[in-house]
């Protein structure tokens, strides 16, 4: 009826049996020692498992390391990806490069191209700035908006305070 009446009303026709959405956020350490291919297979297994019953949407902050790996797995499986980053696009890429170099990791032109390619495949690239701690608000947004969370941990104990001993 609405379609026939018109009046500029947009009608979306979803196919019958459409799966419900499931947002899976991905996060973790930037640098890890585990075998990359083993981790990829484990991540893909989790994503495939949920893809059977849901339209899976994967969100990450696209930091080097775990975030890239999770986004890469989602793209290889043809899943929808969304980026949540703490700085405008070009500033963020420069920040990821600087962070890698500060931690003794060589950030090559191939790494930059990989990051740009992963970000180009997202359906949304949302910038959530935070003056206090660059990743806090973006990470909080991920956790608040997801239904499930994949977190990769390098197994090392984490300090519960920053370099100035603030909790």
Coordinates of C-alpha atoms in Angstrom, one line a residue:
X1 CA 0.0 0.0 0.0
X2 CA 2.8 2.5 0.9
X3 CA 4.5 1.7 -2.3
X4 CA 1.4 2.4 -4.4
X5 CA 0.5 5.6 -2.5
X6 CA 4.0 7.0 -2.9
X7 CA 4.5 10.4 -1.3
X8 CA 8.3 9.9 -1.3
X9 CA 8.2 7.1 1.3
X10 CA 11.3 4.9 0.9
X11 CA 10.4 1.2 0.9
X12 CA 13.1 -1.3 1.8
X13 CA 12.5 -4.8 0.6
X14 CA 14.5 -7.2 2.7
X15 CA 14.7 -10.7 1.4
X16 CA 12.7 -13.3 3.3
X17 CA 14.6 -15.0 6.1
X18 CA 17.2 -12.2 6.5
X19 CA 19.6 -13.0 9.3
X20 CA 19.7 -10.6 12.3
X21 CA 22.8 -8.4 12.7
X22 CA 25.5 -9.3 15.2
X23 CA 28.3 -6.8 15.9
X24 CA 31.6 -8.3 16.8
X25 CA 34.3 -5.9 18.0
X26 CA 37.9 -6.8 17.7
X27 CA 40.7 -5.5 19.9
X28 CA 44.0 -6.6 21.4
X29 CA 47.7 -6.0 21.7
X30 CA 49.4 -4.2 18.9
X31 CA 52.4 -6.6 18.9
X32 CA 52.2 -10.3 19.5
X33 CA 54.6 -13.2 19.2
X34 CA 52.1 -16.0 18.3
X35 CA 52.0 -17.5 14.8
X36 CA 50.0 -15.1 12.6
X37 CA 48.5 -17.8 10.5
X38 CA 47.3 -19.8 13.5
X39 CA 45.7 -16.7 15.0
X40 CA 44.0 -15.9 11.7
X41 CA 42.6 -19.4 11.5
X42 CA 41.2 -19.1 15.0
X43 CA 39.7 -15.7 14.4
X44 CA 38.1 -16.9 11.1
X45 CA 36.7 -20.0 12.9
X46 CA 34.9 -17.7 15.4
X47 CA 33.6 -15.4 12.7
X48 CA 32.4 -18.3 10.5
X49 CA 30.6 -19.8 13.5
X50 CA 28.6 -16.7 14.0
X51 CA 28.1 -16.1 10.3
X52 CA 26.0 -19.2 10.1
X53 CA 23.1 -17.6 12.1
X54 CA 23.9 -13.9 11.8
X55 CA 24.8 -11.1 9.5
X56 CA 28.2 -10.4 11.2
X57 CA 29.5 -6.8 11.3
X58 CA 33.1 -6.5 12.5
X59 CA 34.3 -3.2 14.2
X60 CA 37.9 -2.4 15.3
X61 CA 40.0 0.7 15.9
X62 CA 42.4 -0.4 13.1
X63 CA 45.5 -0.1 15.2
X64 CA 48.5 -2.1 14.0
X65 CA 48.5 -5.7 15.3
X66 CA 45.4 -7.4 16.6
X67 CA 42.9 -4.9 15.1
X68 CA 44.4 -5.3 11.6
X69 CA 44.4 -9.1 11.9
X70 CA 40.8 -9.2 12.9
X71 CA 39.8 -6.8 10.2
X72 CA 41.8 -8.7 7.6
X73 CA 40.0 -11.9 8.6
X74 CA 36.6 -10.3 8.3
X75 CA 37.5 -8.9 4.8
X76 CA 38.8 -12.3 3.6
X77 CA 35.5 -13.8 4.7
X78 CA 33.5 -11.1 2.9
X79 CA 32.0 -9.7 6.2
X80 CA 31.0 -6.1 6.7
X81 CA 33.6 -4.0 8.6
X82 CA 33.4 -0.7 10.4
X83 CA 36.3 1.4 11.6
X84 CA 36.2 3.4 14.9
X85 CA 39.3 5.6 15.0
X86 CA 40.4 8.3 17.5
X87 CA 41.9 10.8 15.0
X88 CA 41.0 12.0 11.5
X89 CA 42.0 9.5 8.8
X90 CA 45.5 10.9 7.8
X91 CA 46.5 11.9 11.3
X92 CA 45.6 8.4 12.5
X93 CA 47.7 6.7 9.9
X94 CA 50.6 9.0 10.9
X95 CA 50.0 8.2 14.6
X96 CA 50.0 4.4 14.0
X97 CA 53.3 4.8 12.1
X98 CA 54.9 6.9 14.9
X99 CA 53.7 4.4 17.5
X100 CA 55.2 1.5 15.7
X101 CA 58.5 3.3 15.3
X102 CA 58.5 4.3 19.0
X103 CA 58.1 0.7 19.8
X104 CA 61.0 -0.5 17.6
X105 CA 58.8 -1.8 14.8
X106 CA 59.6 -0.7 11.2
X107 CA 56.4 0.6 9.6
X108 CA 57.0 0.1 5.9
X109 CA 55.3 1.5 2.9
X110 CA 53.6 -1.9 2.5
X111 CA 52.3 -1.6 6.1
X112 CA 50.8 1.8 5.3
X113 CA 49.2 0.4 2.1
X114 CA 47.8 -2.5 4.1
X115 CA 46.2 -0.1 6.6
X116 CA 44.8 2.1 3.9
X117 CA 43.4 -0.9 2.0
X118 CA 41.8 -2.3 5.2
X119 CA 40.2 1.1 6.0
X120 CA 39.1 1.5 2.4
X121 CA 37.0 -1.7 2.7
X122 CA 35.0 -0.4 5.7
X123 CA 31.4 0.7 5.2
X124 CA 31.8 3.3 8.0
X125 CA 34.9 5.1 9.3
X126 CA 33.8 6.8 12.5
X127 CA 36.1 9.3 14.3
X128 CA 35.7 9.5 18.0
X129 CA 38.3 11.9 19.4
X130 CA 39.5 11.9 23.0
X131 CA 41.7 14.7 24.4
X132 CA 42.7 12.8 27.5
X133 CA 43.7 9.4 26.2
X134 CA 43.6 8.8 22.5
X135 CA 42.1 5.4 22.4
X136 CA 39.8 5.4 25.4
X137 CA 36.6 6.9 23.9
X138 CA 37.0 4.9 20.6
X139 CA 37.5 1.6 22.6
X140 CA 34.6 2.5 24.9
X141 CA 32.4 3.0 21.8
X142 CA 33.4 -0.4 20.5
X143 CA 32.6 -2.2 23.7
X144 CA 29.3 -0.2 24.1
X145 CA 28.1 -1.0 20.6
X146 CA 29.2 -4.7 20.2
X147 CA 27.3 -7.9 20.9
X148 CA 30.5 -10.0 21.1
X149 CA 34.2 -9.1 21.6
X150 CA 37.3 -10.8 20.2
X151 CA 40.3 -9.8 22.3
X152 CA 43.9 -11.0 21.5
X153 CA 46.3 -10.8 24.4
X154 CA 50.0 -11.4 24.3
X155 CA 50.1 -13.2 27.6
X156 CA 52.1 -10.5 29.4
X157 CA 50.9 -8.8 32.6
X158 CA 49.7 -5.3 32.0
X159 CA 50.3 -2.4 34.3
X160 CA 47.2 -0.9 35.9
X161 CA 48.6 2.6 35.8
X162 CA 50.1 4.8 33.2
X163 CA 53.7 6.1 33.0
X164 CA 52.8 8.8 35.6
X165 CA 51.3 6.2 38.0
X166 CA 47.8 7.4 37.3
X167 CA 45.3 4.5 37.6

